[in-house]
mmCIF file of C-alpha atoms in Angstrom:
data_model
loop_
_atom_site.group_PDB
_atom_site.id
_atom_site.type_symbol
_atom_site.label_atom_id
_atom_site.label_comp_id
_atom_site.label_asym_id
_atom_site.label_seq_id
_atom_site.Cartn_x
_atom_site.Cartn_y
_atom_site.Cartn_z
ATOM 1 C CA UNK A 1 -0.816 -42.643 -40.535
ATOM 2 C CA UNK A 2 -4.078 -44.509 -39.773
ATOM 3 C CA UNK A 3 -4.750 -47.498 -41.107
ATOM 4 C CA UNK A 4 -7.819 -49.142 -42.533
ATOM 5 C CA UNK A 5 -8.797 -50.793 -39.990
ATOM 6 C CA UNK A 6 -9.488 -47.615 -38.437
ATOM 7 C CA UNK A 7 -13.250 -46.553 -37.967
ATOM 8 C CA UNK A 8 -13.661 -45.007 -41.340
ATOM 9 C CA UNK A 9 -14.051 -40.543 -40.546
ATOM 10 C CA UNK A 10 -12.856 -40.505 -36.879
ATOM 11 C CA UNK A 11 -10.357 -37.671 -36.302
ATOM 12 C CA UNK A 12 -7.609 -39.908 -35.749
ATOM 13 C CA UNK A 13 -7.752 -41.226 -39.148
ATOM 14 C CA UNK A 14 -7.839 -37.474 -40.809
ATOM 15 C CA UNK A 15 -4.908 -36.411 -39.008
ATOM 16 C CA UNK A 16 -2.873 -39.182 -39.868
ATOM 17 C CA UNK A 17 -3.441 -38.551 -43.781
ATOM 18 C CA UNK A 18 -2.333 -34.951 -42.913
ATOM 19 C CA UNK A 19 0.455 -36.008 -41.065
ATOM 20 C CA UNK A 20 2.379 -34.859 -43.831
ATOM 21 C CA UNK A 21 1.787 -31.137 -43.576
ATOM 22 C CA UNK A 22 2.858 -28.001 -45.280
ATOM 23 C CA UNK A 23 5.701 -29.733 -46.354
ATOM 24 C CA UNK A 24 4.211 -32.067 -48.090
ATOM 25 C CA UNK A 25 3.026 -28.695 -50.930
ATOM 26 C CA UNK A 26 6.516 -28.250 -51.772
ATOM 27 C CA UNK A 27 6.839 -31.098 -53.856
ATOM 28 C CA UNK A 28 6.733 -29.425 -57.112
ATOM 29 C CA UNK A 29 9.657 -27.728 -56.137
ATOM 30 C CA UNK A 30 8.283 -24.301 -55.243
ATOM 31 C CA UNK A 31 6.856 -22.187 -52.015
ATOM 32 C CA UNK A 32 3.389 -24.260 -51.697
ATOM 33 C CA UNK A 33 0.309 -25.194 -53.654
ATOM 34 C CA UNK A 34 -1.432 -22.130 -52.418
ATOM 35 C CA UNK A 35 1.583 -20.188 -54.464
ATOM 36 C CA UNK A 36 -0.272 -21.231 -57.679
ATOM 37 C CA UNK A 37 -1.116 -17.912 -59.585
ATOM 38 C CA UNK A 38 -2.908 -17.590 -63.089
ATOM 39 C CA UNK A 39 -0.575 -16.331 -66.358
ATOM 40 C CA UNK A 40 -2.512 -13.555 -65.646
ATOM 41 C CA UNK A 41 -0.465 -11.921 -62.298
ATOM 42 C CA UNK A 42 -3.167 -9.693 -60.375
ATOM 43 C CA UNK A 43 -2.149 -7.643 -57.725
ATOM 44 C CA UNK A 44 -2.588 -8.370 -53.786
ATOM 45 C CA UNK A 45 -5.413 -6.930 -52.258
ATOM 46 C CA UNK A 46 -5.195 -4.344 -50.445
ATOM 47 C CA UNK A 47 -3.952 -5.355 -46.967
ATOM 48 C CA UNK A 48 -6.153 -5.020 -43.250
ATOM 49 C CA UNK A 49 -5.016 -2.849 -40.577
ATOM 50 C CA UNK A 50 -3.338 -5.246 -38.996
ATOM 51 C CA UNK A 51 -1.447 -6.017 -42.754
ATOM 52 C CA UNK A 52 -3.683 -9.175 -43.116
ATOM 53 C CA UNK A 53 -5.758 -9.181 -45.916
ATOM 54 C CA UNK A 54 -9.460 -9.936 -44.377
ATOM 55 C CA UNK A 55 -11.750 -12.446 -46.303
ATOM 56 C CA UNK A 56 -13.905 -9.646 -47.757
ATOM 57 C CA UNK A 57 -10.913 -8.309 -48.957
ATOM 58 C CA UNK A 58 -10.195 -11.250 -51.067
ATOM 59 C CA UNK A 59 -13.598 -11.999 -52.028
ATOM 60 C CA UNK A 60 -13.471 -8.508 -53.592
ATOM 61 C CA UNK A 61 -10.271 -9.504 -55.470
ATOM 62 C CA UNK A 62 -11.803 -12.594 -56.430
ATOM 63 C CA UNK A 63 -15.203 -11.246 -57.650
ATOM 64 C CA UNK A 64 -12.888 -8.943 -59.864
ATOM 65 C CA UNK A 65 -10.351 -11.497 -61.349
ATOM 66 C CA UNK A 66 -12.508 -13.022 -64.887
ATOM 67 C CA UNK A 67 -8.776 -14.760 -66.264
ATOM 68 C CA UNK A 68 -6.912 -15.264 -63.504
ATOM 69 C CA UNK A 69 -7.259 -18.371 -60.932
ATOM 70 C CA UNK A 70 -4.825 -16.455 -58.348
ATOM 71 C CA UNK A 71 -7.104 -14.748 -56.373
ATOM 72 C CA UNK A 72 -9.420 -17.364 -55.874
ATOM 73 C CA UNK A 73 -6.554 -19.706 -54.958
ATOM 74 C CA UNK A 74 -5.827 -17.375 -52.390
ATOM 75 C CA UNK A 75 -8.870 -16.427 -51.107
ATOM 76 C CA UNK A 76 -9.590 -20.507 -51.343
ATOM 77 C CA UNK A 77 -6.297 -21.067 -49.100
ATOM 78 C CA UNK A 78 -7.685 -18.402 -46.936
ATOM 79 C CA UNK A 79 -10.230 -19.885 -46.081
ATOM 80 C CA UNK A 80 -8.886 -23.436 -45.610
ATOM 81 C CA UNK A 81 -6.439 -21.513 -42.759
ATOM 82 C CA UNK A 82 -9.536 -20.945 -41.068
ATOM 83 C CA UNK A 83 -10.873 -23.672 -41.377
ATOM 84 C CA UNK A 84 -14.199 -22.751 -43.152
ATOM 85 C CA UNK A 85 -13.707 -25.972 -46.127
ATOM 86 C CA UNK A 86 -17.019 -25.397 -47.583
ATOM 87 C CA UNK A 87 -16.151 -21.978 -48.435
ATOM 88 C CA UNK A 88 -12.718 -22.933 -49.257
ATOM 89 C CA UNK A 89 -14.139 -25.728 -51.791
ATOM 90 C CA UNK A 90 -15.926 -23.112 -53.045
ATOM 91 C CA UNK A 91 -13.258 -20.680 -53.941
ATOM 92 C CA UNK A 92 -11.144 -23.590 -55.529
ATOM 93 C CA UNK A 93 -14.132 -24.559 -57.842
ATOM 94 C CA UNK A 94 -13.883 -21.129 -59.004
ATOM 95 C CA UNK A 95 -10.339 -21.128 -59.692
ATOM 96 C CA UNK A 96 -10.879 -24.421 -61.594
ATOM 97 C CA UNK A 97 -13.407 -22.900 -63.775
ATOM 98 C CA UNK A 98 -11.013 -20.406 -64.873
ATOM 99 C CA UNK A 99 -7.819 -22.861 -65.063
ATOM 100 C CA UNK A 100 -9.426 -26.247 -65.553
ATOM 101 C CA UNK A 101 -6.150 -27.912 -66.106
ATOM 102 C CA UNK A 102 -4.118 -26.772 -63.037
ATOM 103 C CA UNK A 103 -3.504 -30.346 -61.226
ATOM 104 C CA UNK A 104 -2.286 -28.602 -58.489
ATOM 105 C CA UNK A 105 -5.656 -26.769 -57.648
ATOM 106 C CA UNK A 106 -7.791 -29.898 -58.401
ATOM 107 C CA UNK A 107 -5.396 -31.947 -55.599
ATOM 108 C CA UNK A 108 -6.223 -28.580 -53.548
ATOM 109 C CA UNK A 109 -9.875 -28.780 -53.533
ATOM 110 C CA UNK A 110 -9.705 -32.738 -52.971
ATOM 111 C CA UNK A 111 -7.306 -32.184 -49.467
ATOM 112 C CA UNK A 112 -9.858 -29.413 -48.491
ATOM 113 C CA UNK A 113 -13.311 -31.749 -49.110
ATOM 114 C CA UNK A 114 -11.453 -34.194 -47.375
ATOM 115 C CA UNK A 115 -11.541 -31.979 -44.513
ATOM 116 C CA UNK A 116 -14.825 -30.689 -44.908
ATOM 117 C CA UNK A 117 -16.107 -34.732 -44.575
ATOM 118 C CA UNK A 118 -17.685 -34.979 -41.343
ATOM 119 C CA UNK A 119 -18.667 -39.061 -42.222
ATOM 120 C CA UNK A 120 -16.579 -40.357 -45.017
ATOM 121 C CA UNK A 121 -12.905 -39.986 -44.432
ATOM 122 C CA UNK A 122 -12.556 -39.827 -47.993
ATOM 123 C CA UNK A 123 -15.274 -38.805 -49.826
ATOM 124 C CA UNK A 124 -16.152 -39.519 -53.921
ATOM 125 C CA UNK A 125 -15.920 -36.327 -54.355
ATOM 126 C CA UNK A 126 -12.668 -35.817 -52.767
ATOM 127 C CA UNK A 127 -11.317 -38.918 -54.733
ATOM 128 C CA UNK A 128 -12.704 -37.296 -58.225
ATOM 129 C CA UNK A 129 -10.736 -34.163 -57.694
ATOM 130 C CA UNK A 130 -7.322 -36.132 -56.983
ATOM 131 C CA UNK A 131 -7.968 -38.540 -59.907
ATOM 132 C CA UNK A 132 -8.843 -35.479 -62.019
ATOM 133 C CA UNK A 133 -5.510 -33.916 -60.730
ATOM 134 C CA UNK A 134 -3.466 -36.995 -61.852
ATOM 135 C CA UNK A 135 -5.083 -36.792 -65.324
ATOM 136 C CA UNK A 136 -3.662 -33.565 -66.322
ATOM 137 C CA UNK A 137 -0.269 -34.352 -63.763
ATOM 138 C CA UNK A 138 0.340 -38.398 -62.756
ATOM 139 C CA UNK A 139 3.286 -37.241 -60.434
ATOM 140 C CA UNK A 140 0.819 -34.633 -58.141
ATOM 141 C CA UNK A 141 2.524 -35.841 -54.607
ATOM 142 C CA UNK A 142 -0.237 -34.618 -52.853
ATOM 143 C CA UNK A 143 -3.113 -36.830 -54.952
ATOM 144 C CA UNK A 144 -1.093 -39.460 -55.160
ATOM 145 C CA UNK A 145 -0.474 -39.871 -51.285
ATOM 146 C CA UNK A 146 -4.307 -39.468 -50.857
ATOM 147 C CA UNK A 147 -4.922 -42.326 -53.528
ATOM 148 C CA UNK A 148 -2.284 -44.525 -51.479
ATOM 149 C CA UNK A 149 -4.513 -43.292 -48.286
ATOM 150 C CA UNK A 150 -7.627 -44.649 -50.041
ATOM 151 C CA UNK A 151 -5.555 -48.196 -50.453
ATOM 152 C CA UNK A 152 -5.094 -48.175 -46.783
ATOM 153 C CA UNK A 153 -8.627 -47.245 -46.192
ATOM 154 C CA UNK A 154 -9.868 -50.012 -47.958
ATOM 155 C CA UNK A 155 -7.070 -52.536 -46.103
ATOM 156 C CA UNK A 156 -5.091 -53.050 -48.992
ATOM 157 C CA UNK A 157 -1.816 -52.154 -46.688
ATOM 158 C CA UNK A 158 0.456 -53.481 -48.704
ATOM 159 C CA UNK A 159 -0.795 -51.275 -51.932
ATOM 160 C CA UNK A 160 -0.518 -48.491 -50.075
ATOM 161 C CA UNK A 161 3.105 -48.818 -48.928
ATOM 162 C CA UNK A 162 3.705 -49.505 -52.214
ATOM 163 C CA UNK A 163 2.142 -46.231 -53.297
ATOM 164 C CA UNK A 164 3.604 -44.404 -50.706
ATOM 165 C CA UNK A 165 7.084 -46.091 -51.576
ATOM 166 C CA UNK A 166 7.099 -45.085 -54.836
ATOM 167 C CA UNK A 167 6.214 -41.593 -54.175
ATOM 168 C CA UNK A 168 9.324 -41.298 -51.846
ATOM 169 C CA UNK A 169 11.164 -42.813 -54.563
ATOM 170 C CA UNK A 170 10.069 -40.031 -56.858
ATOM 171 C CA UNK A 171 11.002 -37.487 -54.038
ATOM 172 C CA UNK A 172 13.699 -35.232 -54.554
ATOM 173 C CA UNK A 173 16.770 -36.164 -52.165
ATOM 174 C CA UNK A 174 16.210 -34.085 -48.677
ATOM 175 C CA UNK A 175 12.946 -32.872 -49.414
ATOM 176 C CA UNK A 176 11.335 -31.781 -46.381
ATOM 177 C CA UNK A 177 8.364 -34.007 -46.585
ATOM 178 C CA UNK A 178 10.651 -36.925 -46.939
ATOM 179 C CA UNK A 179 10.797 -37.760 -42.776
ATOM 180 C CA UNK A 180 6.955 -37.784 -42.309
ATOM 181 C CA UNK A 181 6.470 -39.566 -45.639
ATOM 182 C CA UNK A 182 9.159 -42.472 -43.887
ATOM 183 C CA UNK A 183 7.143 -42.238 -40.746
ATOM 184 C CA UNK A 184 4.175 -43.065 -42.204
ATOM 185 C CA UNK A 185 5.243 -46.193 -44.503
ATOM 186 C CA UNK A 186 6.667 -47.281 -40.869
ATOM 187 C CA UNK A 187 3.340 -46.557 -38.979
ATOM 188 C CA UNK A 188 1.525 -48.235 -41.331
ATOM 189 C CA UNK A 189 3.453 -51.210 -41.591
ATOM 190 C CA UNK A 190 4.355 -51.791 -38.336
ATOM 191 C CA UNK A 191 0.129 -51.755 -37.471
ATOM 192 C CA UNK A 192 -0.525 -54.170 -40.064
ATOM 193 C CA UNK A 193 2.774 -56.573 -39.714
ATOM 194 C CA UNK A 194 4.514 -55.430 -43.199
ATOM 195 C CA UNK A 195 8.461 -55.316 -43.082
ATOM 196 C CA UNK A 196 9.202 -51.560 -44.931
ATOM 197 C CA UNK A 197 13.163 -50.579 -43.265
ATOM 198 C CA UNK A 198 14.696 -52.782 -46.596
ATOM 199 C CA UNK A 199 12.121 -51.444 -48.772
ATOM 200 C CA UNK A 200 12.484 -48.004 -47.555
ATOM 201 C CA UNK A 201 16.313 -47.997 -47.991
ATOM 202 C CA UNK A 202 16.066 -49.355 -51.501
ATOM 203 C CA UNK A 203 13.392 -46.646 -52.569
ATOM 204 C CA UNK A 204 15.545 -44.077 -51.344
ATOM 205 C CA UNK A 205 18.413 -45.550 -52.840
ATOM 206 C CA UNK A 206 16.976 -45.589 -56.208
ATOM 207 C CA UNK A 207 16.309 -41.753 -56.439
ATOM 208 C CA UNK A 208 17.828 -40.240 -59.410
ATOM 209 C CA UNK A 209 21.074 -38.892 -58.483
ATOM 210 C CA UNK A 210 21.047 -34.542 -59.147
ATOM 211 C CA UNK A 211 21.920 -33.600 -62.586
ATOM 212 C CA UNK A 212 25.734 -33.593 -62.690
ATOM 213 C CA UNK A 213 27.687 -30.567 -65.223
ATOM 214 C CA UNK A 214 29.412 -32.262 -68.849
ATOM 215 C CA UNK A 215 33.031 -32.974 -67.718
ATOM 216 C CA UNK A 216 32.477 -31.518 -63.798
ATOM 217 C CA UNK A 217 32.772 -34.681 -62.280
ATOM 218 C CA UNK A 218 30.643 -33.325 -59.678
ATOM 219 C CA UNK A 219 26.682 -32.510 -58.857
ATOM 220 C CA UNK A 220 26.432 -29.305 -60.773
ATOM 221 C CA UNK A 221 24.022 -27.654 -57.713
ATOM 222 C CA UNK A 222 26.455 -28.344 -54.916
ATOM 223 C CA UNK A 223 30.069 -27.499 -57.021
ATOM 224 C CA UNK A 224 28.360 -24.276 -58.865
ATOM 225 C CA UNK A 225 26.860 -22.681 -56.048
ATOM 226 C CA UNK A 226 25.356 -23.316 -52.445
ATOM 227 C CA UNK A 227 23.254 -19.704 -53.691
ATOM 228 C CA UNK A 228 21.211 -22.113 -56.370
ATOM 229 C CA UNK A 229 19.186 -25.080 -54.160
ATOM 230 C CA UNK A 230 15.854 -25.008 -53.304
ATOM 231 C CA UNK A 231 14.273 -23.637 -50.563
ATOM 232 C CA UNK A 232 15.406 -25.444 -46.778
ATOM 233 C CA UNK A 233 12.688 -26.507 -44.207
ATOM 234 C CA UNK A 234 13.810 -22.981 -42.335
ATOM 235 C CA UNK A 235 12.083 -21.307 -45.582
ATOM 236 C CA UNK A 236 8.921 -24.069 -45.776
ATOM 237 C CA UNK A 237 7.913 -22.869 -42.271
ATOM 238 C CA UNK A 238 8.761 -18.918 -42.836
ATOM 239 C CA UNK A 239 6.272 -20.116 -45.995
ATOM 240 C CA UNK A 240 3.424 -21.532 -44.275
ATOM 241 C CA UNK A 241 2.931 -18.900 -41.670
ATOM 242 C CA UNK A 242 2.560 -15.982 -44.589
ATOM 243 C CA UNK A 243 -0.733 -14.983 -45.851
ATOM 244 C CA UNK A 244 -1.667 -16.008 -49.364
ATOM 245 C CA UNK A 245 -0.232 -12.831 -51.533
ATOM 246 C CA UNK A 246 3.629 -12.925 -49.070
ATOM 247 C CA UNK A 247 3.493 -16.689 -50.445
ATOM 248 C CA UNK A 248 3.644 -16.144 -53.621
ATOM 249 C CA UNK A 249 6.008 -12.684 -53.353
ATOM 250 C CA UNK A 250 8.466 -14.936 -51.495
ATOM 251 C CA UNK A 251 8.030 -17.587 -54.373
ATOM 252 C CA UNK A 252 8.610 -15.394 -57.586
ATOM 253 C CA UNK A 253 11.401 -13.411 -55.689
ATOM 254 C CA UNK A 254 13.064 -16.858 -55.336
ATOM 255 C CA UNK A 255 12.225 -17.584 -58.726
ATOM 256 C CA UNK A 256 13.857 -14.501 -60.030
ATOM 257 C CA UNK A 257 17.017 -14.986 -57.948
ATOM 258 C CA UNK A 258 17.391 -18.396 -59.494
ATOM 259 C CA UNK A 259 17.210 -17.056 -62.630
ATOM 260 C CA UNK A 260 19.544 -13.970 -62.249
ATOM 261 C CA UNK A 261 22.094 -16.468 -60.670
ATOM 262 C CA UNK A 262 21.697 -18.948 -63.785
ATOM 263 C CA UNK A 263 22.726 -16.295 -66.198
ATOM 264 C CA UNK A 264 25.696 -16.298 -64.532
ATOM 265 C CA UNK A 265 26.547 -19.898 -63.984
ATOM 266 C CA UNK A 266 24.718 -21.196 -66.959
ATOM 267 C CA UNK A 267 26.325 -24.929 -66.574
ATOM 268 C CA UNK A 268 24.600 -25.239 -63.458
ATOM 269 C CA UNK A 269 21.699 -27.964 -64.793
ATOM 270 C CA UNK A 270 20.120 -28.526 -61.083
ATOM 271 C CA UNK A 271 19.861 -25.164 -61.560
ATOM 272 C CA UNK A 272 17.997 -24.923 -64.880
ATOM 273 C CA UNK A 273 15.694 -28.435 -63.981
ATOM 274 C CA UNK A 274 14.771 -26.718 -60.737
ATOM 275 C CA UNK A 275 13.426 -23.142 -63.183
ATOM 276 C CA UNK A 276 11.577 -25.155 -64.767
ATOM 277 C CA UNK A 277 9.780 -26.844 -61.994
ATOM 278 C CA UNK A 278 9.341 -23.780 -60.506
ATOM 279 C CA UNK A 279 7.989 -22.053 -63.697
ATOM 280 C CA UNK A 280 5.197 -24.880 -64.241
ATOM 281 C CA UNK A 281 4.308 -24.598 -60.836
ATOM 282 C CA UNK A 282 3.438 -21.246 -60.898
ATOM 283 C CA UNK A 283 1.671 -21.287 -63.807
ATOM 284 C CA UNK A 284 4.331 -20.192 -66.475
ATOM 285 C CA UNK A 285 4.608 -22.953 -68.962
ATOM 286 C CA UNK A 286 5.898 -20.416 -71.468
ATOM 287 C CA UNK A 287 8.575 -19.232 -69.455
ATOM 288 C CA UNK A 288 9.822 -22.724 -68.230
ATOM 289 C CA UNK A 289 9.754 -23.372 -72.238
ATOM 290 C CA UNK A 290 11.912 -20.637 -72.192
ATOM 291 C CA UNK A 291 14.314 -21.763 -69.730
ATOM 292 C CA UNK A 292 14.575 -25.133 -71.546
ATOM 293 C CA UNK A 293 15.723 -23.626 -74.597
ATOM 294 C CA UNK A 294 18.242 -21.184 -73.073
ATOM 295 C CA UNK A 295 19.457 -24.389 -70.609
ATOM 296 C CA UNK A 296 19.903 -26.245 -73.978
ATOM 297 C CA UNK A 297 21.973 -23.684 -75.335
ATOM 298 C CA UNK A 298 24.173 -22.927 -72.664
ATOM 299 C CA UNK A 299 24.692 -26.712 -72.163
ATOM 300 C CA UNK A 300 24.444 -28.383 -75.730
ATOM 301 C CA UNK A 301 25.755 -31.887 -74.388
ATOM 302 C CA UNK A 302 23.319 -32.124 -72.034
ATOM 303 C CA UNK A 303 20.036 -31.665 -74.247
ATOM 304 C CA UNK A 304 18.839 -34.979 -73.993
ATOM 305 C CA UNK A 305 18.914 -35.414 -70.685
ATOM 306 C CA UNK A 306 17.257 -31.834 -70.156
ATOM 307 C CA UNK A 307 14.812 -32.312 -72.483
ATOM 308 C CA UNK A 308 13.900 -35.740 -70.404
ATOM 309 C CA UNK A 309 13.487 -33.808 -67.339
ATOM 310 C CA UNK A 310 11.554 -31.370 -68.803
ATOM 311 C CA UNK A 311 8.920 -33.459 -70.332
ATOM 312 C CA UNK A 312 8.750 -35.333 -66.485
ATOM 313 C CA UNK A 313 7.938 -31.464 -65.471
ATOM 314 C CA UNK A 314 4.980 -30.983 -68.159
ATOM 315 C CA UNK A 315 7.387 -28.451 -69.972
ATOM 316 C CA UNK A 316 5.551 -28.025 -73.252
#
C-alpha cells in the first residue's frame, strides 16, 4: 500500500490501493461485484467465435436492456478488463441510471475512475461515487478501503489503519482478501512508524464468531455440512478469469445449490445468513426476504439473532 507521502498519481501509489485485487469483490459474500444483475435477469449475449462475448456484442445487449442494470454491468466490467475506464465509467453510469441505489455499482464506477485518473490518484469524482455507495450501503468493503486510501493520501496514517482495521474486523473469518488487507495495514505502518501486529491480532480477534445451531454446541456451517461455505480462493480465481455472463452463471448456480442444500438442513444458520448475503448481492432483496422468513421458521429460537444479521445485510 502506498502511503501519503507518496507523489500523489504515480503508478506506484495506484497499484498499492489495488493491491487488494479480485478478492477484495467478494466481500459481500458472492462471486464478484461484476456478478451484480438487475431483478430483471436478461439473457447473455450471444457468445464470439472464440465463446467470448466481443464488446459490440454487449453494447448490443446493453442498448436493448431499458430495466435491467446487468448488461451494462457487464459490458462496464468488460471494458474495465481491457482496460478502456472511460468507456467502462460510462457503462456503469448507465447501469446507475437504471438501479440508482445499487452500492455495489456506485463503488464500481469509483475503483474504475480511479483508474482512469492519469493526475489525481483519487479523484472528486471517484470519492463521490464511493461516498454515494456508502449512503445506500455503510459496510461496501470496497468504498470503504478507498475512503481509508484517501486518509493515507492525505497523511493521516493513523486514520487510515484505523479504517482499514476496522474493515478487517468486519471481514468474515478466512475471507480471501483478508492476507492482502493484513499486508497493507503492515506496509503502511511500518513506512510511517505505527505499531499494527497487537492491533491487527485484536481486530481479528474481535470478529463475530459464525452463527452457531440452538442446542448444537457447535458452528452450524462446519457441523451441518462442509457442502454449505462460501466459495474458497480456488473458486475466486476460477471467478475472475470468466467473462462477465460465466460470472454470474457460476454465482446463481452456487446460489441455487445453497438453497437446495438448506431445504435439507434447515438448522444450518451460516447457511441461511450466507442466502441472504448472496441474495442482496445479486440484486434479489425479495428473495433474501424470503429466505429470512423461511430461516425464521425453520429455526424459531434463533429469530432475533437472524433478524440482526439480516438488517446488517440490507434485508428489507
Amino acid at each position: 500500500m502506498a502511503s501519503g507521502d507518496q507523489t500523489p498519481g504515480g503508478g506506484s501509489s495506484k497499484a498499492g490501493w489495488l493491491l487488494l485485487g479480485g478478492a477484495m469483490l467478494l466481500a459481500a459474500g458472492s462471486i464478484g461485484y461484476n456478478v451484480y444483475e438487475g431483478g430483471g435477469g436478461s439473457s447473455a449475449p450471444e457468445a464470439a467465435a472464440d465463446g467470448e462475448p466481443s464488446i459490440e456484442q454487449l453494447q448490443a445487449a446493453a442498448e436493448a436492456s431499458t430495466n435491467d442494470a446487468g448488461p451494462w454491468s457487464d459490458l462496464a466490467f468488460a471494458h474495465f478488463q481491457k482496460g478502456e475506464f472511460d468507456a467502462a465509467a460510462v457503462a456503469y453510469r448507465r447501469a446507475l441510471a437504471i438501479a440508482p441505489e445499487e452500492a455495489v455499482l456506485w463503488s464500481a464506477l469509483g475503483e474504475t475512475l480511479v483508474m482512469a485518473s492519469k493526475r489525481d490518484p483519487l479523484p472528486p469524482e471517484a470519492l463521490a461515487a464511493f461516498e454515494k455507495a456508502l449512503s445506500f450501503d455503510p459496510q461496501d468493503p470496497r468504498a470503504r478501503y478507498f475512503m481509508a486510501a484517501k486518509k493515507d493520501i492525505d497523511k493521516d496514517h493513523e486514520g487510515a489503519i484505523a479504517a482499514w482495521l476496522d474493515l478487517l474486523a468486519d471481514s468474515p473469518q478466512g475471507a480471501p482478501w483478508e492476507a492482502d488487507l493484513v499486508r497493507t495495514i503492515e506496509q503502511v505502518g511500518q513506512m510511517n512508524g505505527i505499531e499494527v501486529a497487537p492491533r491487527i491480532a485484536k481486530a481479528q480477534g474481535e470478529r463475530k464468531p459464525a452463527l452457531v445451531a440452538p442446542g448444537s454446541g457447535s458452528v452450524a456451517g462446519e457441523a451441518a455440512s462442509s457442502s454449505l461455505r462460501g466459495p474458497s480462493a480456488a473458486d475466486v480465481a476460477a471467478a475472475s478469469a470468466m467473462k462477465p455472463s460465466e460470472q454470474r452463471q457460476m454465482a446463481e448456480g452456487m446460489v441455487a445449490q445453497l438453497e437446495a442444500r438448506l431445504q435439507k438442513e434447515p438448522k444450518n444458520l451460516d447457511g441461511w445468513v450466507m442466502l441472504m448475503r448472496s441474495r442482496m448481492t445479486l440484486g434479489e432483496p425479495a428473495k433474501a426476504k424470503a429466505a429470512l422468513d423461511a430461516a425464521v421458521k425453520a429455526n424459531p429460537g434463533a429469530a432475533a439473532q437472524l433478524r440482526e444479521q439480516a438488517a446488517a445485510l440490507g434485508v428489507p
